Structure formats: structure tokens, C-alpha cells
Amino acid sequence: GQNIDQPTEMTATEGAIVQINCTYQTSGFNGLFWYQQHAGEAPTFLSYNVLDGLEEKGRFSSFLSRSKGYSYLLLKELQMKDSASYLCAVREVNYGQNFVFGPGTRLSVLP
Amino acid sequence: DSGVTQTPKHLITATGQRVTLRCSPRSGDLSVYWYQQSLDQGLQFLIQYYNGEERAKGNILERFSAQQFPDLHSELNLSSLELGDSALYFCASSSTGNTIYFGEGSWLTVV
């Protein structure tokens, strides 16, 4: 089985930095993914970690600690367009190499 | 544009009816995934196919079935529809499994 937790909602100010946490419990872990989803739209890929450490991609960075079952997504220089849901997903090998998604964190960026 | 095509984009049907949702994966992708997203809910994994064969099954109801054809397109069949089946149904595809790319989704409303 698998269990993925994220905060339900977060609020931040334009230009600030926000960190969205994700904890997971799973067997056959084979990667942690972050997706962004605007309401009513398709999720779009942001970032991917398979080894421990930080992956940086422009204003977005993602961190993984496999021993702690923990990841975070860091968004810098927040813009209004960053208001969206952020989905943490675990790829599992013993689940058909499948992607299991967390409940998502709804981020509101305020002016 | 992710390259994953889903039809129809919107569908309204009555309880008890049957519908078919269609997905064309990105060129070259062998894996197809189906997800259900109800209002304000996370992405729920339904089923995965790889090169025509069922690879993994999630919480898919017995009233629902899917298949992947030799040309790699996939169809999700939903029968004996209930009001609670109203949701956004996403198809996603992958080649190596390093990430999955989502289509725009099919909005199903059951009345």
C-alpha cells in the first residue's frame, strides 16, 4: 500500500518563497515527482527526484530524503500565476511502475 | 500541449447509461494511465496499460473497464453510470516511465 500526505492549503505573498512538504510511506519506491495543476486543467510536470538531495530548475527546486520518506517543493519569487494545486506523486516499482498521487496542496499567492 | 489527446472534452449523460472515453498517447509512448479526479479530490489511479497489456489496476469499479489497442490508443468504458461518477477523467502516457504526461481530460457529468 501507499500513503502520501501534503498540507491541504497554503497562502503566500507575491515575490516570497514557499515550501510545500510531502511525506510518503510506500514499498518499491522509485522516484518522487511534483506536478502543478490549475483548476480544471491537466497536471503539468515540474520536477523529479530519485536520489537524495536538491534538484533546481529555475524558480522551482525539489528536495528528497528517501530515509525519511520526505520531499519538498520550493517555489521562489512567487508570481500570481503560481496560484494552483501542487501534487506530489510517488513512482512505485511493485505497482506496475505506477504513479500514485497525493491529495495536492492548493497554493494561493496574494498581491 | 502535452501530446496526449483525449476525446470527448465534455460529456453529459443520464444515470444508467454507458460512455466511452478515448485517449491517444504521445507518439512513441507505450504506457497509458487512466485517472479519475472528482471535484476537489486528488487524482485517483484507475488502470495502466503497457503495449496492449494491463499492467496495474487501482481502485477501478467493476462497472468500468479499459483496453489498449494495437495502435496504442486506449479507451475507458464506464457503464451503469451513477451521479457519483461525475468527474474529470485524465489519460496520461509515458515512454520510459521517467515521467507521465497528461491529456486535457474528459469532463463527465452524469445527470
Short mmCIF file of N, CA, C and O in Angstrom, two decimals, chain A:
data_model
loop_
_atom_site.label_atom_id
_atom_site.label_comp_id
_atom_site.label_asym_id
_atom_site.label_seq_id
_atom_site.Cartn_x
_atom_site.Cartn_y
_atom_site.Cartn_z
N GLY A 1 0.82 -1.18 0.00
CA GLY A 1 0.00 0.00 0.00
C GLY A 1 0.86 1.24 0.00
O GLY A 1 2.08 1.19 0.13
N GLN A 2 0.20 2.38 -0.09
CA GLN A 2 0.94 3.64 -0.13
C GLN A 2 0.13 4.71 0.58
O GLN A 2 -1.08 4.65 0.63
N ASN A 3 0.85 5.65 1.16
CA ASN A 3 0.21 6.76 1.85
C ASN A 3 1.04 8.00 1.59
O ASN A 3 2.24 8.01 1.87
N ILE A 4 0.41 9.03 1.05
CA ILE A 4 1.11 10.26 0.72
C ILE A 4 0.35 11.41 1.35
O ILE A 4 -0.87 11.53 1.17
N ASP A 5 1.07 12.26 2.09
CA ASP A 5 0.44 13.39 2.78
C ASP A 5 1.04 14.71 2.34
O ASP A 5 2.26 14.82 2.16
N GLN A 6 0.16 15.68 2.19
CA GLN A 6 0.56 17.05 1.88
C GLN A 6 -0.38 17.98 2.63
O GLN A 6 -1.52 17.60 2.91
N PRO A 7 0.08 19.20 2.93
CA PRO A 7 -0.87 20.15 3.51
C PRO A 7 -1.97 20.45 2.50
O PRO A 7 -1.74 20.46 1.30
N THR A 8 -3.16 20.72 3.00
CA THR A 8 -4.29 20.94 2.12
C THR A 8 -4.21 22.28 1.41
O THR A 8 -4.42 22.37 0.20
N GLU A 9 -3.89 23.33 2.17
CA GLU A 9 -3.84 24.67 1.60
C GLU A 9 -2.68 25.46 2.16
O GLU A 9 -2.26 25.24 3.30
N MET A 10 -2.15 26.37 1.36
CA MET A 10 -1.12 27.30 1.80
C MET A 10 -1.38 28.65 1.13
O MET A 10 -1.92 28.70 0.02
N THR A 11 -0.94 29.67 1.81
CA THR A 11 -1.06 31.03 1.28
C THR A 11 0.29 31.72 1.39
O THR A 11 1.00 31.53 2.39
N ALA A 12 0.66 32.46 0.36
CA ALA A 12 1.93 33.18 0.37
C ALA A 12 1.76 34.48 -0.41
O ALA A 12 0.75 34.67 -1.12
N THR A 13 2.74 35.35 -0.26
CA THR A 13 2.68 36.67 -0.88
C THR A 13 3.54 36.70 -2.15
O THR A 13 4.60 36.06 -2.21
N GLU A 14 3.09 37.43 -3.11
CA GLU A 14 3.84 37.61 -4.35
C GLU A 14 5.27 38.04 -4.05
O GLU A 14 5.50 38.91 -3.21
N GLY A 15 6.24 37.39 -4.71
CA GLY A 15 7.64 37.71 -4.51
C GLY A 15 8.31 36.91 -3.40
O GLY A 15 9.54 36.90 -3.30
N ALA A 16 7.52 36.24 -2.60
CA ALA A 16 8.06 35.47 -1.46
C ALA A 16 8.50 34.08 -1.91
O ALA A 16 8.47 33.74 -3.10
N ILE A 17 8.95 33.31 -0.91
CA ILE A 17 9.35 31.91 -1.11
C ILE A 17 8.39 31.03 -0.32
O ILE A 17 8.03 31.36 0.82
N VAL A 18 8.01 29.90 -0.91
CA VAL A 18 7.13 28.99 -0.18
C VAL A 18 7.65 27.57 -0.35
O VAL A 18 8.21 27.20 -1.38
N GLN A 19 7.50 26.80 0.72
CA GLN A 19 7.94 25.40 0.71
C GLN A 19 6.73 24.51 0.94
O GLN A 19 6.04 24.65 1.94
N ILE A 20 6.50 23.58 0.04
CA ILE A 20 5.38 22.65 0.15
C ILE A 20 5.95 21.28 0.46
O ILE A 20 6.75 20.74 -0.32
N ASN A 21 5.53 20.73 1.57
CA ASN A 21 6.07 19.46 2.03
C ASN A 21 5.22 18.28 1.59
O ASN A 21 4.01 18.40 1.38
N CYS A 22 5.89 17.15 1.49
CA CYS A 22 5.22 15.90 1.12
C CYS A 22 5.89 14.77 1.88
O CYS A 22 7.12 14.65 1.86
N THR A 23 5.09 13.97 2.58
CA THR A 23 5.63 12.78 3.22
C THR A 23 4.94 11.57 2.62
O THR A 23 3.77 11.63 2.23
N TYR A 24 5.69 10.49 2.57
CA TYR A 24 5.13 9.30 1.93
C TYR A 24 5.58 8.04 2.64
O TYR A 24 6.63 8.00 3.28
N GLN A 25 4.75 7.03 2.55
CA GLN A 25 5.09 5.69 3.02
C GLN A 25 4.72 4.75 1.90
O GLN A 25 3.56 4.70 1.48
N THR A 26 5.69 4.03 1.40
CA THR A 26 5.43 3.17 0.27
C THR A 26 6.48 2.08 0.18
O THR A 26 7.55 2.20 0.76
N SER A 27 6.14 1.02 -0.53
CA SER A 27 7.12 -0.01 -0.82
C SER A 27 7.47 0.10 -2.29
O SER A 27 6.67 0.55 -3.10
N GLY A 28 8.70 -0.28 -2.62
CA GLY A 28 9.08 -0.23 -4.02
C GLY A 28 9.25 1.18 -4.57
O GLY A 28 9.00 1.43 -5.74
N PHE A 29 9.69 2.10 -3.72
CA PHE A 29 9.87 3.49 -4.13
C PHE A 29 10.86 3.59 -5.30
O PHE A 29 11.94 3.00 -5.27
N ASN A 30 10.48 4.37 -6.29
CA ASN A 30 11.36 4.54 -7.44
C ASN A 30 11.25 5.94 -8.02
O ASN A 30 11.30 6.13 -9.23
N GLY A 31 11.07 6.93 -7.16
CA GLY A 31 11.07 8.29 -7.67
C GLY A 31 9.95 9.12 -7.08
O GLY A 31 8.87 8.62 -6.78
N LEU A 32 10.22 10.42 -6.93
CA LEU A 32 9.24 11.35 -6.37
C LEU A 32 9.08 12.49 -7.39
O LEU A 32 10.09 13.07 -7.83
N PHE A 33 7.85 12.77 -7.72
CA PHE A 33 7.55 13.73 -8.78
C PHE A 33 6.67 14.84 -8.23
O PHE A 33 5.83 14.62 -7.35
N TRP A 34 6.82 16.02 -8.78
CA TRP A 34 5.95 17.14 -8.46
C TRP A 34 5.28 17.64 -9.75
O TRP A 34 5.93 17.81 -10.79
N TYR A 35 3.97 17.86 -9.62
CA TYR A 35 3.18 18.37 -10.72
C TYR A 35 2.43 19.62 -10.25
O TYR A 35 2.06 19.75 -9.08
N GLN A 36 2.18 20.51 -11.19
CA GLN A 36 1.34 21.68 -10.94
C GLN A 36 0.01 21.49 -11.68
O GLN A 36 0.00 21.02 -12.83
N GLN A 37 -1.08 21.84 -11.01
CA GLN A 37 -2.37 21.72 -11.67
C GLN A 37 -3.22 22.96 -11.39
O GLN A 37 -3.58 23.22 -10.23
N HIS A 38 -3.55 23.70 -12.43
CA HIS A 38 -4.52 24.78 -12.30
C HIS A 38 -5.91 24.16 -12.38
O HIS A 38 -6.12 23.12 -13.03
N ALA A 39 -6.84 24.81 -11.71
CA ALA A 39 -8.20 24.27 -11.58
C ALA A 39 -8.78 23.91 -12.95
O ALA A 39 -8.80 24.74 -13.86
N GLY A 40 -9.24 22.68 -13.08
CA GLY A 40 -9.89 22.24 -14.30
C GLY A 40 -8.96 21.94 -15.45
O GLY A 40 -9.42 21.67 -16.56
N GLU A 41 -7.65 22.00 -15.17
CA GLU A 41 -6.69 21.75 -16.25
C GLU A 41 -5.88 20.50 -15.96
O GLU A 41 -5.95 19.92 -14.88
N ALA A 42 -5.08 20.10 -16.94
CA ALA A 42 -4.24 18.92 -16.77
C ALA A 42 -3.06 19.22 -15.86
O ALA A 42 -2.51 20.32 -15.89
N PRO A 43 -2.64 18.26 -15.07
CA PRO A 43 -1.39 18.42 -14.31
C PRO A 43 -0.22 18.53 -15.27
O PRO A 43 -0.17 17.84 -16.30
N THR A 44 0.73 19.39 -14.92
CA THR A 44 1.94 19.52 -15.74
C THR A 44 3.16 19.23 -14.87
O THR A 44 3.24 19.62 -13.72
N PHE A 45 4.12 18.54 -15.46
CA PHE A 45 5.31 18.09 -14.76
C PHE A 45 6.19 19.26 -14.36
O PHE A 45 6.43 20.17 -15.15
N LEU A 46 6.66 19.23 -13.10
CA LEU A 46 7.56 20.27 -12.60
C LEU A 46 8.96 19.74 -12.33
O LEU A 46 9.94 20.33 -12.75
N SER A 47 9.02 18.64 -11.58
CA SER A 47 10.31 18.23 -11.06
C SER A 47 10.29 16.75 -10.68
O SER A 47 9.22 16.18 -10.44
N TYR A 48 11.49 16.19 -10.57
CA TYR A 48 11.63 14.76 -10.35
C TYR A 48 12.90 14.49 -9.54
O TYR A 48 13.96 15.02 -9.85
N ASN A 49 12.77 13.68 -8.48
CA ASN A 49 13.92 13.25 -7.68
C ASN A 49 13.89 11.74 -7.55
O ASN A 49 12.84 11.19 -7.21
N VAL A 50 15.01 11.12 -7.77
CA VAL A 50 15.11 9.69 -7.48
C VAL A 50 16.20 9.43 -6.44
O VAL A 50 16.12 8.45 -5.69
N LEU A 51 17.18 10.33 -6.38
CA LEU A 51 18.22 10.24 -5.36
C LEU A 51 18.04 11.35 -4.34
O LEU A 51 17.40 12.37 -4.63
N ASP A 52 18.61 11.18 -3.18
CA ASP A 52 18.54 12.20 -2.14
C ASP A 52 19.21 13.49 -2.60
O ASP A 52 20.21 13.46 -3.31
N GLY A 53 18.65 14.59 -2.17
CA GLY A 53 19.26 15.87 -2.47
C GLY A 53 18.32 16.83 -3.14
O GLY A 53 17.11 16.59 -3.21
N LEU A 54 18.90 17.91 -3.61
CA LEU A 54 18.14 19.02 -4.16
C LEU A 54 18.30 19.07 -5.67
O LEU A 54 19.41 18.97 -6.19
N GLU A 55 17.17 19.22 -6.36
CA GLU A 55 17.17 19.43 -7.80
C GLU A 55 16.63 20.82 -8.06
O GLU A 55 15.54 21.15 -7.58
N GLU A 56 17.37 21.63 -8.79
CA GLU A 56 16.96 23.01 -9.03
C GLU A 56 16.61 23.20 -10.50
O GLU A 56 17.33 22.73 -11.38
N LYS A 57 15.49 23.93 -10.69
CA LYS A 57 15.00 24.14 -12.05
C LYS A 57 14.39 25.53 -12.10
O LYS A 57 13.19 25.70 -11.92
N GLY A 58 15.22 26.53 -12.30
CA GLY A 58 14.71 27.89 -12.36
C GLY A 58 14.18 28.32 -11.01
O GLY A 58 14.84 28.20 -9.99
N ARG A 59 12.93 28.78 -10.97
CA ARG A 59 12.33 29.23 -9.71
C ARG A 59 11.87 28.07 -8.84
O ARG A 59 11.49 28.28 -7.69
N PHE A 60 11.90 26.86 -9.39
CA PHE A 60 11.42 25.70 -8.65
C PHE A 60 12.59 24.79 -8.26
O PHE A 60 13.47 24.54 -9.07
N SER A 61 12.54 24.29 -7.03
CA SER A 61 13.52 23.31 -6.58
C SER A 61 12.76 22.22 -5.85
O SER A 61 11.74 22.49 -5.21
N SER A 62 13.28 20.99 -5.90
CA SER A 62 12.66 19.91 -5.15
C SER A 62 13.74 19.14 -4.42
O SER A 62 14.84 18.94 -4.94
N PHE A 63 13.39 18.72 -3.21
CA PHE A 63 14.33 18.02 -2.34
C PHE A 63 13.75 16.67 -1.98
O PHE A 63 12.53 16.53 -1.82
N LEU A 64 14.63 15.68 -1.81
CA LEU A 64 14.19 14.35 -1.43
C LEU A 64 15.10 13.77 -0.36
O LEU A 64 16.34 13.87 -0.46
N SER A 65 14.48 13.16 0.65
CA SER A 65 15.18 12.33 1.62
C SER A 65 14.47 11.00 1.65
O SER A 65 13.37 10.87 2.21
N ARG A 66 15.07 9.99 1.06
CA ARG A 66 14.44 8.68 0.99
C ARG A 66 14.35 8.02 2.35
O ARG A 66 13.36 7.35 2.66
N SER A 67 15.35 8.21 3.19
CA SER A 67 15.34 7.57 4.50
C SER A 67 14.22 8.13 5.38
O SER A 67 13.69 7.41 6.22
N LYS A 68 13.86 9.38 5.15
CA LYS A 68 12.79 10.00 5.95
C LYS A 68 11.43 9.95 5.24
O LYS A 68 10.43 10.37 5.81
N GLY A 69 11.41 9.48 4.01
CA GLY A 69 10.15 9.48 3.28
C GLY A 69 9.60 10.89 3.13
O GLY A 69 8.41 11.13 3.35
N TYR A 70 10.45 11.81 2.73
CA TYR A 70 10.11 13.23 2.77
C TYR A 70 10.63 13.95 1.54
O TYR A 70 11.75 13.70 1.08
N SER A 71 9.81 14.83 1.03
CA SER A 71 10.20 15.68 -0.08
C SER A 71 9.59 17.06 0.13
O SER A 71 8.61 17.22 0.87
N TYR A 72 10.20 18.06 -0.47
CA TYR A 72 9.55 19.36 -0.53
C TYR A 72 9.78 20.01 -1.88
O TYR A 72 10.76 19.72 -2.56
N LEU A 73 8.84 20.87 -2.22
CA LEU A 73 8.94 21.70 -3.42
C LEU A 73 9.11 23.13 -2.96
O LEU A 73 8.31 23.61 -2.13
N LEU A 74 10.12 23.79 -3.44
CA LEU A 74 10.41 25.17 -3.07
C LEU A 74 10.12 26.06 -4.26
O LEU A 74 10.67 25.83 -5.36
N LEU A 75 9.28 27.04 -4.05
CA LEU A 75 8.96 27.99 -5.12
C LEU A 75 9.48 29.37 -4.70
O LEU A 75 9.11 29.89 -3.66
N LYS A 76 10.32 29.93 -5.53
CA LYS A 76 10.91 31.23 -5.22
C LYS A 76 10.27 32.32 -6.08
O LYS A 76 9.68 32.04 -7.12
N GLU A 77 10.42 33.57 -5.61
CA GLU A 77 9.94 34.73 -6.38
C GLU A 77 8.52 34.48 -6.90
O GLU A 77 8.24 34.55 -8.08
N LEU A 78 7.65 34.19 -5.94
CA LEU A 78 6.29 33.79 -6.29
C LEU A 78 5.60 34.83 -7.18
O LEU A 78 5.73 36.04 -6.98
N GLN A 79 4.85 34.30 -8.15
CA GLN A 79 4.06 35.12 -9.04
C GLN A 79 2.60 34.71 -8.90
O GLN A 79 2.29 33.60 -8.46
N MET A 80 1.72 35.63 -9.28
CA MET A 80 0.29 35.34 -9.15
C MET A 80 -0.08 34.07 -9.91
O MET A 80 -0.93 33.29 -9.46
N LYS A 81 0.57 33.85 -11.03
CA LYS A 81 0.24 32.68 -11.84
C LYS A 81 0.64 31.35 -11.18
O LYS A 81 0.26 30.28 -11.66
N ASP A 82 1.39 31.44 -10.08
CA ASP A 82 1.76 30.22 -9.36
C ASP A 82 0.63 29.72 -8.49
O ASP A 82 0.73 28.63 -7.89
N SER A 83 -0.44 30.48 -8.38
CA SER A 83 -1.62 30.01 -7.64
C SER A 83 -2.18 28.79 -8.36
O SER A 83 -2.64 28.87 -9.51
N ALA A 84 -2.13 27.65 -7.69
CA ALA A 84 -2.50 26.38 -8.31
C ALA A 84 -2.42 25.30 -7.24
O ALA A 84 -2.02 25.57 -6.10
N SER A 85 -2.77 24.08 -7.62
CA SER A 85 -2.54 22.94 -6.74
C SER A 85 -1.22 22.28 -7.13
O SER A 85 -0.88 22.21 -8.32
N TYR A 86 -0.49 21.83 -6.11
CA TYR A 86 0.79 21.17 -6.34
C TYR A 86 0.67 19.74 -5.84
O TYR A 86 0.35 19.50 -4.68
N LEU A 87 0.91 18.81 -6.75
CA LEU A 87 0.70 17.40 -6.48
C LEU A 87 2.04 16.69 -6.34
O LEU A 87 2.90 16.81 -7.21
N CYS A 88 2.17 15.97 -5.27
CA CYS A 88 3.32 15.12 -5.03
C CYS A 88 2.94 13.72 -5.50
O CYS A 88 1.82 13.27 -5.21
N ALA A 89 3.82 13.04 -6.21
CA ALA A 89 3.50 11.70 -6.70
C ALA A 89 4.69 10.79 -6.51
O ALA A 89 5.84 11.19 -6.73
N VAL A 90 4.41 9.57 -6.12
CA VAL A 90 5.45 8.56 -5.94
C VAL A 90 5.35 7.53 -7.05
O VAL A 90 4.26 7.05 -7.35
N ARG A 91 6.49 7.23 -7.65
CA ARG A 91 6.52 6.14 -8.63
C ARG A 91 6.93 4.88 -7.89
O ARG A 91 7.94 4.86 -7.19
N GLU A 92 6.12 3.84 -8.06
CA GLU A 92 6.38 2.59 -7.37
C GLU A 92 6.70 1.50 -8.37
O GLU A 92 6.02 1.35 -9.39
N VAL A 93 7.70 0.73 -8.06
CA VAL A 93 8.10 -0.34 -8.96
C VAL A 93 7.16 -1.52 -8.84
O VAL A 93 6.79 -2.13 -9.84
N ASN A 94 6.73 -1.85 -7.64
CA ASN A 94 5.93 -3.05 -7.47
C ASN A 94 4.44 -2.78 -7.60
O ASN A 94 3.62 -3.52 -7.12
N TYR A 95 4.13 -1.69 -8.24
CA TYR A 95 2.74 -1.34 -8.52
C TYR A 95 2.61 -1.07 -10.00
O TYR A 95 1.94 -0.15 -10.41
N GLY A 96 3.28 -1.88 -10.77
CA GLY A 96 3.27 -1.72 -12.21
C GLY A 96 4.01 -0.49 -12.66
O GLY A 96 3.65 0.10 -13.67
N GLN A 97 5.05 -0.11 -11.96
CA GLN A 97 5.78 1.12 -12.29
C GLN A 97 4.78 2.27 -12.37
O GLN A 97 4.73 3.02 -13.34
N ASN A 98 3.96 2.37 -11.36
CA ASN A 98 2.87 3.32 -11.42
C ASN A 98 3.15 4.58 -10.62
O ASN A 98 4.04 4.62 -9.78
N PHE A 99 2.37 5.59 -10.87
CA PHE A 99 2.48 6.88 -10.21
C PHE A 99 1.26 7.06 -9.30
O PHE A 99 0.14 7.09 -9.78
N VAL A 100 1.53 7.18 -8.02
CA VAL A 100 0.46 7.37 -7.05
C VAL A 100 0.54 8.81 -6.55
O VAL A 100 1.59 9.25 -6.08
N PHE A 101 -0.56 9.51 -6.65
CA PHE A 101 -0.57 10.94 -6.34
C PHE A 101 -1.09 11.21 -4.94
O PHE A 101 -2.00 10.53 -4.45
N GLY A 102 -0.50 12.21 -4.31
CA GLY A 102 -1.01 12.71 -3.05
C GLY A 102 -2.24 13.57 -3.28
O GLY A 102 -2.62 13.82 -4.42
N PRO A 103 -2.84 14.08 -2.21
CA PRO A 103 -4.09 14.84 -2.33
C PRO A 103 -3.91 16.23 -2.92
O PRO A 103 -4.88 16.85 -3.33
N GLY A 104 -2.66 16.70 -2.97
CA GLY A 104 -2.41 18.03 -3.52
C GLY A 104 -2.47 19.13 -2.48
O GLY A 104 -3.19 19.02 -1.48
N THR A 105 -1.70 20.17 -2.71
CA THR A 105 -1.70 21.36 -1.86
C THR A 105 -2.14 22.54 -2.71
O THR A 105 -1.53 22.84 -3.74
N ARG A 106 -3.21 23.19 -2.26
CA ARG A 106 -3.72 24.35 -3.00
C ARG A 106 -2.99 25.59 -2.51
O ARG A 106 -3.13 25.97 -1.34
N LEU A 107 -2.22 26.21 -3.39
CA LEU A 107 -1.44 27.41 -3.05
C LEU A 107 -2.13 28.64 -3.60
O LEU A 107 -2.46 28.71 -4.78
N SER A 108 -2.34 29.60 -2.71
CA SER A 108 -2.88 30.90 -3.13
C SER A 108 -1.79 31.94 -2.97
O SER A 108 -1.23 32.08 -1.87
N VAL A 109 -1.49 32.65 -4.04
CA VAL A 109 -0.49 33.72 -4.00
C VAL A 109 -1.24 35.05 -3.98
O VAL A 109 -2.02 35.35 -4.89
N LEU A 110 -0.98 35.82 -2.94
CA LEU A 110 -1.69 37.09 -2.75
C LEU A 110 -0.80 38.26 -3.14
O LEU A 110 0.42 38.19 -2.98
N PRO A 111 -1.40 39.33 -3.64
CA PRO A 111 -0.60 40.50 -4.04
C PRO A 111 0.00 41.23 -2.84
O PRO A 111 -0.47 41.10 -1.72
#
